[in-house]
C-alpha cells in the first residue's frame, strides 16, 4: 500500500496544509488573548461625543511605532475592524477607529463645498486623536476599508494631515465619493455625481508617501488594482490575502498582510 502523501499531488496538499497552519499561527500570534476588542474612552473632552474608538499601543512605557487612523466602511467601524485595531496594538501600533457616516451625512450636496467641509472637519479630529494616543511625534498612517479606504486615499491626497507617511487601503474600488450610497450597500461601483477616479487620487499623493493595497484573493473589485498600482508607481504595493473576499469578516487571515504592509510603509 502506498504511504500517505507519497505521490506528487499528496505532497502538494501537505505543503499547502502546512502553509495554512503557519499562517493561522502567525495571525493568532498577532492577537492578544483573553479580552474582547474594546476601546477606551478619550481623555480629551472634545473627542468624547465623536464616533471614535481608541486602542493605545500595547506597551504604554514606549511611544507607539505609528498611529493608524482607520476609517470604517459603509456600515461603520464594525466588529472585524475593531478586532484588527485591537490586534495591532500587540505590535506597538496605536489605532483610532472612526465611524464616518455621521460626518458624511452632514456634508452639503455641492461637491466642492463638501470637500472643503470634510477637510475642515477631519484635520482637527486626526490631530487631537494623535495627541490622545501620545502619537504627535510618530508617523501617521491613514487607513480604511472599502468606502473607508477610498476616503482614506482622498484624505491623504487632499487634506494632507501632518505627519502622514502612507495609506493602508483595504478593498478599495476604482472610484470613490464622500458619501454613503445605496450602491455601496449593494457592493456596486458608484459612478454618480461627486465621484472621483481613485487612480487620479493615488497619483496625487505625495511621492514620499506609500500606498499599500490590501486585497482579498476573491474580491470582486480586484480589477481596480492595475490602475491604482500604475498610478502610484513604485510607491504603491499590493498585499494579497488568501481565502478572503471583499469584506474581510475573517480578520484573522488579514493580520499577516496588514502587518507586512505597515512595516513596508515605515521602512526608510
mmCIF file of C-alpha atoms in Angstrom:
data_model
loop_
_atom_site.group_PDB
_atom_site.id
_atom_site.type_symbol
_atom_site.label_atom_id
_atom_site.label_comp_id
_atom_site.label_asym_id
_atom_site.label_seq_id
_atom_site.Cartn_x
_atom_site.Cartn_y
_atom_site.Cartn_z
ATOM 1 C CA UNK A 1 0.000 0.000 0.000
ATOM 2 C CA UNK A 2 1.270 3.451 -0.917
ATOM 3 C CA UNK A 3 2.204 5.636 2.036
ATOM 4 C CA UNK A 4 0.045 8.745 2.647
ATOM 5 C CA UNK A 5 1.170 11.832 0.673
ATOM 6 C CA UNK A 6 3.724 9.757 -1.209
ATOM 7 C CA UNK A 7 2.508 10.885 -4.636
ATOM 8 C CA UNK A 8 3.124 14.377 -6.008
ATOM 9 C CA UNK A 9 -0.464 15.503 -5.547
ATOM 10 C CA UNK A 10 -0.470 14.446 -1.921
ATOM 11 C CA UNK A 11 2.807 16.241 -1.312
ATOM 12 C CA UNK A 12 1.373 19.452 -2.698
ATOM 13 C CA UNK A 13 -1.666 19.171 -0.424
ATOM 14 C CA UNK A 14 0.628 18.520 2.519
ATOM 15 C CA UNK A 15 2.671 21.637 1.778
ATOM 16 C CA UNK A 16 -0.498 23.687 1.336
ATOM 17 C CA UNK A 17 -1.849 22.471 4.681
ATOM 18 C CA UNK A 18 1.447 23.294 6.376
ATOM 19 C CA UNK A 19 1.476 26.814 4.916
ATOM 20 C CA UNK A 20 -2.120 27.341 6.018
ATOM 21 C CA UNK A 21 -1.388 26.231 9.561
ATOM 22 C CA UNK A 22 1.661 28.516 9.668
ATOM 23 C CA UNK A 23 -0.433 31.472 8.506
ATOM 24 C CA UNK A 24 -3.020 30.816 11.206
ATOM 25 C CA UNK A 25 -0.344 30.545 13.891
ATOM 26 C CA UNK A 26 1.255 33.820 12.788
ATOM 27 C CA UNK A 27 -2.115 35.533 12.789
ATOM 28 C CA UNK A 28 -3.014 34.190 16.228
ATOM 29 C CA UNK A 29 0.334 35.411 17.490
ATOM 30 C CA UNK A 30 -0.636 38.945 16.491
ATOM 31 C CA UNK A 31 -3.670 38.966 18.755
ATOM 32 C CA UNK A 32 -3.795 39.403 22.470
ATOM 33 C CA UNK A 33 -5.784 36.639 24.067
ATOM 34 C CA UNK A 34 -8.481 36.678 26.696
ATOM 35 C CA UNK A 35 -10.011 40.151 26.482
ATOM 36 C CA UNK A 36 -12.638 41.260 23.959
ATOM 37 C CA UNK A 37 -11.724 44.007 21.453
ATOM 38 C CA UNK A 38 -12.867 47.039 23.447
ATOM 39 C CA UNK A 39 -11.673 50.624 23.131
ATOM 40 C CA UNK A 40 -11.080 53.104 25.926
ATOM 41 C CA UNK A 41 -12.883 56.462 26.248
ATOM 42 C CA UNK A 42 -10.822 59.519 25.284
ATOM 43 C CA UNK A 43 -9.452 61.908 27.889
ATOM 44 C CA UNK A 44 -9.885 64.902 25.567
ATOM 45 C CA UNK A 45 -13.444 66.223 26.143
ATOM 46 C CA UNK A 46 -13.585 67.476 22.550
ATOM 47 C CA UNK A 47 -13.438 63.853 21.340
ATOM 48 C CA UNK A 48 -15.942 62.257 23.713
ATOM 49 C CA UNK A 49 -19.057 62.843 21.628
ATOM 50 C CA UNK A 50 -17.462 61.780 18.361
ATOM 51 C CA UNK A 51 -17.809 58.236 16.904
ATOM 52 C CA UNK A 52 -14.175 57.356 17.691
ATOM 53 C CA UNK A 53 -12.600 54.168 19.048
ATOM 54 C CA UNK A 54 -9.202 54.364 20.767
ATOM 55 C CA UNK A 55 -6.724 51.498 21.030
ATOM 56 C CA UNK A 56 -3.420 52.567 22.672
ATOM 57 C CA UNK A 57 -0.207 50.714 21.810
ATOM 58 C CA UNK A 58 0.349 47.658 23.974
ATOM 59 C CA UNK A 59 3.388 48.907 25.890
ATOM 60 C CA UNK A 60 2.412 52.213 27.486
ATOM 61 C CA UNK A 61 6.016 52.885 28.599
ATOM 62 C CA UNK A 62 7.138 53.311 24.978
ATOM 63 C CA UNK A 63 5.956 55.555 22.175
ATOM 64 C CA UNK A 64 3.846 53.791 19.544
ATOM 65 C CA UNK A 65 5.560 52.809 16.297
ATOM 66 C CA UNK A 66 2.882 54.763 14.454
ATOM 67 C CA UNK A 67 -0.680 55.983 14.833
ATOM 68 C CA UNK A 68 -3.119 54.323 12.446
ATOM 69 C CA UNK A 69 -6.234 56.436 11.850
ATOM 70 C CA UNK A 70 -8.770 53.985 10.425
ATOM 71 C CA UNK A 71 -11.932 54.954 8.527
ATOM 72 C CA UNK A 72 -14.717 52.377 8.837
ATOM 73 C CA UNK A 73 -16.770 51.228 5.865
ATOM 74 C CA UNK A 74 -20.394 51.905 4.868
ATOM 75 C CA UNK A 75 -21.753 50.139 7.971
ATOM 76 C CA UNK A 76 -19.448 51.938 10.412
ATOM 77 C CA UNK A 77 -16.354 50.864 12.323
ATOM 78 C CA UNK A 78 -17.654 47.325 12.698
ATOM 79 C CA UNK A 79 -16.554 44.259 14.613
ATOM 80 C CA UNK A 80 -13.844 42.860 12.264
ATOM 81 C CA UNK A 81 -12.231 46.304 12.035
ATOM 82 C CA UNK A 82 -12.337 46.613 15.825
ATOM 83 C CA UNK A 83 -10.625 43.243 16.131
ATOM 84 C CA UNK A 84 -7.984 44.325 13.639
ATOM 85 C CA UNK A 85 -7.327 47.522 15.612
ATOM 86 C CA UNK A 86 -7.102 45.611 18.872
ATOM 87 C CA UNK A 87 -4.749 43.067 17.332
ATOM 88 C CA UNK A 88 -2.352 45.722 16.012
ATOM 89 C CA UNK A 89 -1.804 47.145 19.486
ATOM 90 C CA UNK A 90 0.138 43.991 20.279
ATOM 91 C CA UNK A 91 2.659 45.129 17.640
ATOM 92 C CA UNK A 92 3.009 48.556 19.288
ATOM 93 C CA UNK A 93 0.674 50.383 16.906
ATOM 94 C CA UNK A 94 -1.801 52.875 18.344
ATOM 95 C CA UNK A 95 -5.091 52.766 16.417
ATOM 96 C CA UNK A 96 -8.015 55.158 16.126
ATOM 97 C CA UNK A 97 -11.216 53.883 14.540
ATOM 98 C CA UNK A 98 -13.623 56.427 13.062
ATOM 99 C CA UNK A 99 -17.235 55.793 12.049
ATOM 100 C CA UNK A 100 -17.501 58.406 9.310
ATOM 101 C CA UNK A 101 -21.202 58.028 8.471
ATOM 102 C CA UNK A 102 -22.416 60.991 10.533
ATOM 103 C CA UNK A 103 -19.757 63.286 9.076
ATOM 104 C CA UNK A 104 -20.531 62.231 5.501
ATOM 105 C CA UNK A 105 -24.272 62.686 6.074
ATOM 106 C CA UNK A 106 -23.645 66.245 7.299
ATOM 107 C CA UNK A 107 -21.824 67.332 4.137
ATOM 108 C CA UNK A 108 -23.531 69.662 1.639
ATOM 109 C CA UNK A 109 -24.691 68.315 -1.705
ATOM 110 C CA UNK A 110 -22.323 70.518 -3.690
ATOM 111 C CA UNK A 111 -19.092 68.568 -4.266
ATOM 112 C CA UNK A 112 -16.667 71.473 -3.851
ATOM 113 C CA UNK A 113 -18.363 72.609 -0.644
ATOM 114 C CA UNK A 114 -18.438 69.017 0.633
ATOM 115 C CA UNK A 115 -14.702 68.612 0.031
ATOM 116 C CA UNK A 116 -13.924 71.823 1.911
ATOM 117 C CA UNK A 117 -16.202 70.904 4.804
ATOM 118 C CA UNK A 118 -14.709 67.410 5.081
ATOM 119 C CA UNK A 119 -11.130 68.719 5.218
ATOM 120 C CA UNK A 120 -12.082 71.365 7.794
ATOM 121 C CA UNK A 121 -13.733 68.735 9.980
ATOM 122 C CA UNK A 122 -11.299 65.830 9.697
ATOM 123 C CA UNK A 123 -7.952 67.564 10.244
ATOM 124 C CA UNK A 124 -8.575 68.587 13.884
ATOM 125 C CA UNK A 125 -10.103 65.167 14.628
ATOM 126 C CA UNK A 126 -6.958 63.423 13.388
ATOM 127 C CA UNK A 127 -4.664 65.863 15.199
ATOM 128 C CA UNK A 128 -6.492 65.522 18.537
ATOM 129 C CA UNK A 129 -6.659 61.743 18.160
ATOM 130 C CA UNK A 130 -2.890 61.524 17.650
ATOM 131 C CA UNK A 131 -2.350 63.639 20.753
ATOM 132 C CA UNK A 132 -4.773 61.446 22.691
ATOM 133 C CA UNK A 133 -2.610 58.401 21.945
ATOM 134 C CA UNK A 134 0.722 60.186 22.569
ATOM 135 C CA UNK A 135 1.474 59.982 18.867
ATOM 136 C CA UNK A 136 2.215 63.597 17.929
ATOM 137 C CA UNK A 137 5.824 62.822 17.019
ATOM 138 C CA UNK A 138 5.416 59.360 15.449
ATOM 139 C CA UNK A 139 4.411 58.521 11.857
ATOM 140 C CA UNK A 140 0.746 58.727 10.901
ATOM 141 C CA UNK A 141 -0.866 56.124 8.633
ATOM 142 C CA UNK A 142 -4.320 56.784 7.198
ATOM 143 C CA UNK A 143 -6.260 53.545 6.778
ATOM 144 C CA UNK A 144 -9.694 52.371 5.785
ATOM 145 C CA UNK A 145 -11.786 49.546 4.398
ATOM 146 C CA UNK A 146 -13.925 49.649 1.239
ATOM 147 C CA UNK A 147 -15.574 53.114 1.192
ATOM 148 C CA UNK A 148 -13.307 53.954 4.110
ATOM 149 C CA UNK A 149 -10.246 53.008 2.031
ATOM 150 C CA UNK A 150 -11.355 55.283 -0.780
ATOM 151 C CA UNK A 151 -11.869 58.184 1.630
ATOM 152 C CA UNK A 152 -8.529 57.420 3.312
ATOM 153 C CA UNK A 153 -6.802 57.812 -0.059
ATOM 154 C CA UNK A 154 -8.688 61.052 -0.740
ATOM 155 C CA UNK A 155 -7.781 62.379 2.726
ATOM 156 C CA UNK A 156 -4.075 61.742 2.178
ATOM 157 C CA UNK A 157 -4.184 63.386 -1.252
ATOM 158 C CA UNK A 158 -6.260 66.479 -0.470
ATOM 159 C CA UNK A 159 -6.453 67.026 3.307
ATOM 160 C CA UNK A 160 -2.760 66.100 3.790
ATOM 161 C CA UNK A 161 -2.682 65.621 7.576
ATOM 162 C CA UNK A 162 0.727 66.494 9.076
ATOM 163 C CA UNK A 163 2.991 63.507 9.699
ATOM 164 C CA UNK A 164 1.291 61.100 7.287
ATOM 165 C CA UNK A 165 3.700 58.566 5.753
ATOM 166 C CA UNK A 166 1.292 56.285 3.947
ATOM 167 C CA UNK A 167 -2.180 54.920 3.312
ATOM 168 C CA UNK A 168 -3.424 51.431 4.139
ATOM 169 C CA UNK A 169 -6.243 50.889 1.623
ATOM 170 C CA UNK A 170 -8.204 47.701 2.257
ATOM 171 C CA UNK A 171 -10.526 46.574 -0.575
ATOM 172 C CA UNK A 172 -10.845 49.868 -2.481
ATOM 173 C CA UNK A 173 -12.739 50.139 -5.757
ATOM 174 C CA UNK A 174 -11.808 52.186 -8.803
ATOM 175 C CA UNK A 175 -13.942 55.201 -7.834
ATOM 176 C CA UNK A 176 -14.785 56.897 -4.552
ATOM 177 C CA UNK A 177 -17.030 59.611 -3.126
ATOM 178 C CA UNK A 178 -17.595 61.498 0.129
ATOM 179 C CA UNK A 179 -20.940 59.893 0.893
ATOM 180 C CA UNK A 180 -22.600 56.550 1.634
ATOM 181 C CA UNK A 181 -24.882 55.462 -1.197
ATOM 182 C CA UNK A 182 -27.233 52.588 -1.861
ATOM 183 C CA UNK A 183 -24.713 51.339 -4.415
ATOM 184 C CA UNK A 184 -22.129 50.991 -1.637
ATOM 185 C CA UNK A 185 -24.515 48.933 0.474
ATOM 186 C CA UNK A 186 -25.230 46.740 -2.568
ATOM 187 C CA UNK A 187 -21.473 46.419 -3.295
ATOM 188 C CA UNK A 188 -21.815 48.103 -6.683
ATOM 189 C CA UNK A 189 -19.307 50.622 -8.042
ATOM 190 C CA UNK A 190 -20.858 54.101 -7.734
ATOM 191 C CA UNK A 191 -20.114 56.404 -10.693
ATOM 192 C CA UNK A 192 -22.653 59.048 -9.707
ATOM 193 C CA UNK A 193 -22.233 62.818 -9.295
ATOM 194 C CA UNK A 194 -19.394 63.797 -6.996
ATOM 195 C CA UNK A 195 -17.474 60.554 -7.522
ATOM 196 C CA UNK A 196 -13.781 60.612 -8.315
ATOM 197 C CA UNK A 197 -11.327 58.266 -10.003
ATOM 198 C CA UNK A 198 -9.068 56.725 -7.369
ATOM 199 C CA UNK A 199 -6.199 56.341 -9.826
ATOM 200 C CA UNK A 200 -6.021 60.152 -10.038
ATOM 201 C CA UNK A 201 -6.188 60.378 -6.246
ATOM 202 C CA UNK A 202 -3.328 57.890 -5.828
ATOM 203 C CA UNK A 203 -1.245 59.792 -8.391
ATOM 204 C CA UNK A 204 -1.737 62.990 -6.378
ATOM 205 C CA UNK A 205 -0.491 61.535 -3.097
ATOM 206 C CA UNK A 206 2.968 62.909 -2.317
ATOM 207 C CA UNK A 207 5.742 60.735 -3.681
ATOM 208 C CA UNK A 208 7.324 60.376 -0.247
ATOM 209 C CA UNK A 209 4.168 58.638 0.966
ATOM 210 C CA UNK A 210 3.413 54.980 0.295
ATOM 211 C CA UNK A 211 0.133 53.314 -0.600
ATOM 212 C CA UNK A 212 -0.495 49.710 0.440
ATOM 213 C CA UNK A 213 -3.489 47.969 -1.113
ATOM 214 C CA UNK A 214 -4.776 45.040 0.939
ATOM 215 C CA UNK A 215 -6.784 42.824 -1.384
ATOM 216 C CA UNK A 216 -8.669 39.601 -0.777
ATOM 217 C CA UNK A 217 -7.857 36.954 -3.368
ATOM 218 C CA UNK A 218 -11.578 36.630 -4.173
ATOM 219 C CA UNK A 219 -12.517 40.335 -4.044
ATOM 220 C CA UNK A 220 -14.727 41.310 -6.977
ATOM 221 C CA UNK A 221 -13.164 44.802 -7.017
ATOM 222 C CA UNK A 222 -9.640 43.473 -7.646
ATOM 223 C CA UNK A 223 -9.873 44.726 -11.251
ATOM 224 C CA UNK A 224 -9.230 48.224 -9.854
ATOM 225 C CA UNK A 225 -5.701 47.317 -8.764
ATOM 226 C CA UNK A 226 -3.924 47.586 -12.105
ATOM 227 C CA UNK A 227 -4.948 51.237 -12.423
ATOM 228 C CA UNK A 228 -4.104 52.051 -8.812
ATOM 229 C CA UNK A 229 -0.696 50.372 -8.965
ATOM 230 C CA UNK A 230 0.151 52.058 -12.249
ATOM 231 C CA UNK A 231 -0.828 55.477 -10.886
ATOM 232 C CA UNK A 232 1.238 55.054 -7.733
ATOM 233 C CA UNK A 233 4.295 53.520 -9.353
ATOM 234 C CA UNK A 234 6.997 52.228 -7.032
ATOM 235 C CA UNK A 235 5.358 53.925 -4.049
ATOM 236 C CA UNK A 236 2.346 51.600 -4.289
ATOM 237 C CA UNK A 237 2.234 47.905 -3.477
ATOM 238 C CA UNK A 238 -0.497 45.253 -3.272
ATOM 239 C CA UNK A 239 -0.659 42.673 -0.479
ATOM 240 C CA UNK A 240 -2.955 39.738 -1.275
ATOM 241 C CA UNK A 241 -4.924 37.943 1.440
ATOM 242 C CA UNK A 242 -5.587 34.278 0.535
ATOM 243 C CA UNK A 243 -9.021 32.752 1.129
ATOM 244 C CA UNK A 244 -10.576 36.221 1.538
ATOM 245 C CA UNK A 245 -13.177 38.251 -0.310
ATOM 246 C CA UNK A 246 -14.150 41.908 -0.059
ATOM 247 C CA UNK A 247 -15.498 42.168 3.469
ATOM 248 C CA UNK A 248 -12.592 40.655 5.448
ATOM 249 C CA UNK A 249 -15.006 39.221 8.000
ATOM 250 C CA UNK A 250 -12.434 36.555 8.870
ATOM 251 C CA UNK A 251 -9.976 39.167 10.043
ATOM 252 C CA UNK A 252 -7.606 36.549 11.425
ATOM 253 C CA UNK A 253 -6.243 35.829 7.935
ATOM 254 C CA UNK A 254 -5.800 39.546 7.191
ATOM 255 C CA UNK A 255 -3.444 40.342 10.069
ATOM 256 C CA UNK A 256 -0.201 38.998 8.472
ATOM 257 C CA UNK A 257 -0.766 41.050 5.287
ATOM 258 C CA UNK A 258 -1.622 44.190 7.260
ATOM 259 C CA UNK A 259 1.466 43.831 9.429
ATOM 260 C CA UNK A 260 3.636 43.343 6.359
ATOM 261 C CA UNK A 261 2.114 46.427 4.708
ATOM 262 C CA UNK A 262 2.569 48.605 7.805
ATOM 263 C CA UNK A 263 6.199 47.518 8.149
ATOM 264 C CA UNK A 264 6.794 48.354 4.476
ATOM 265 C CA UNK A 265 5.292 51.831 4.905
ATOM 266 C CA UNK A 266 7.539 52.525 7.889
ATOM 267 C CA UNK A 267 10.737 51.464 6.116
ATOM 268 C CA UNK A 268 13.024 54.398 5.389
#
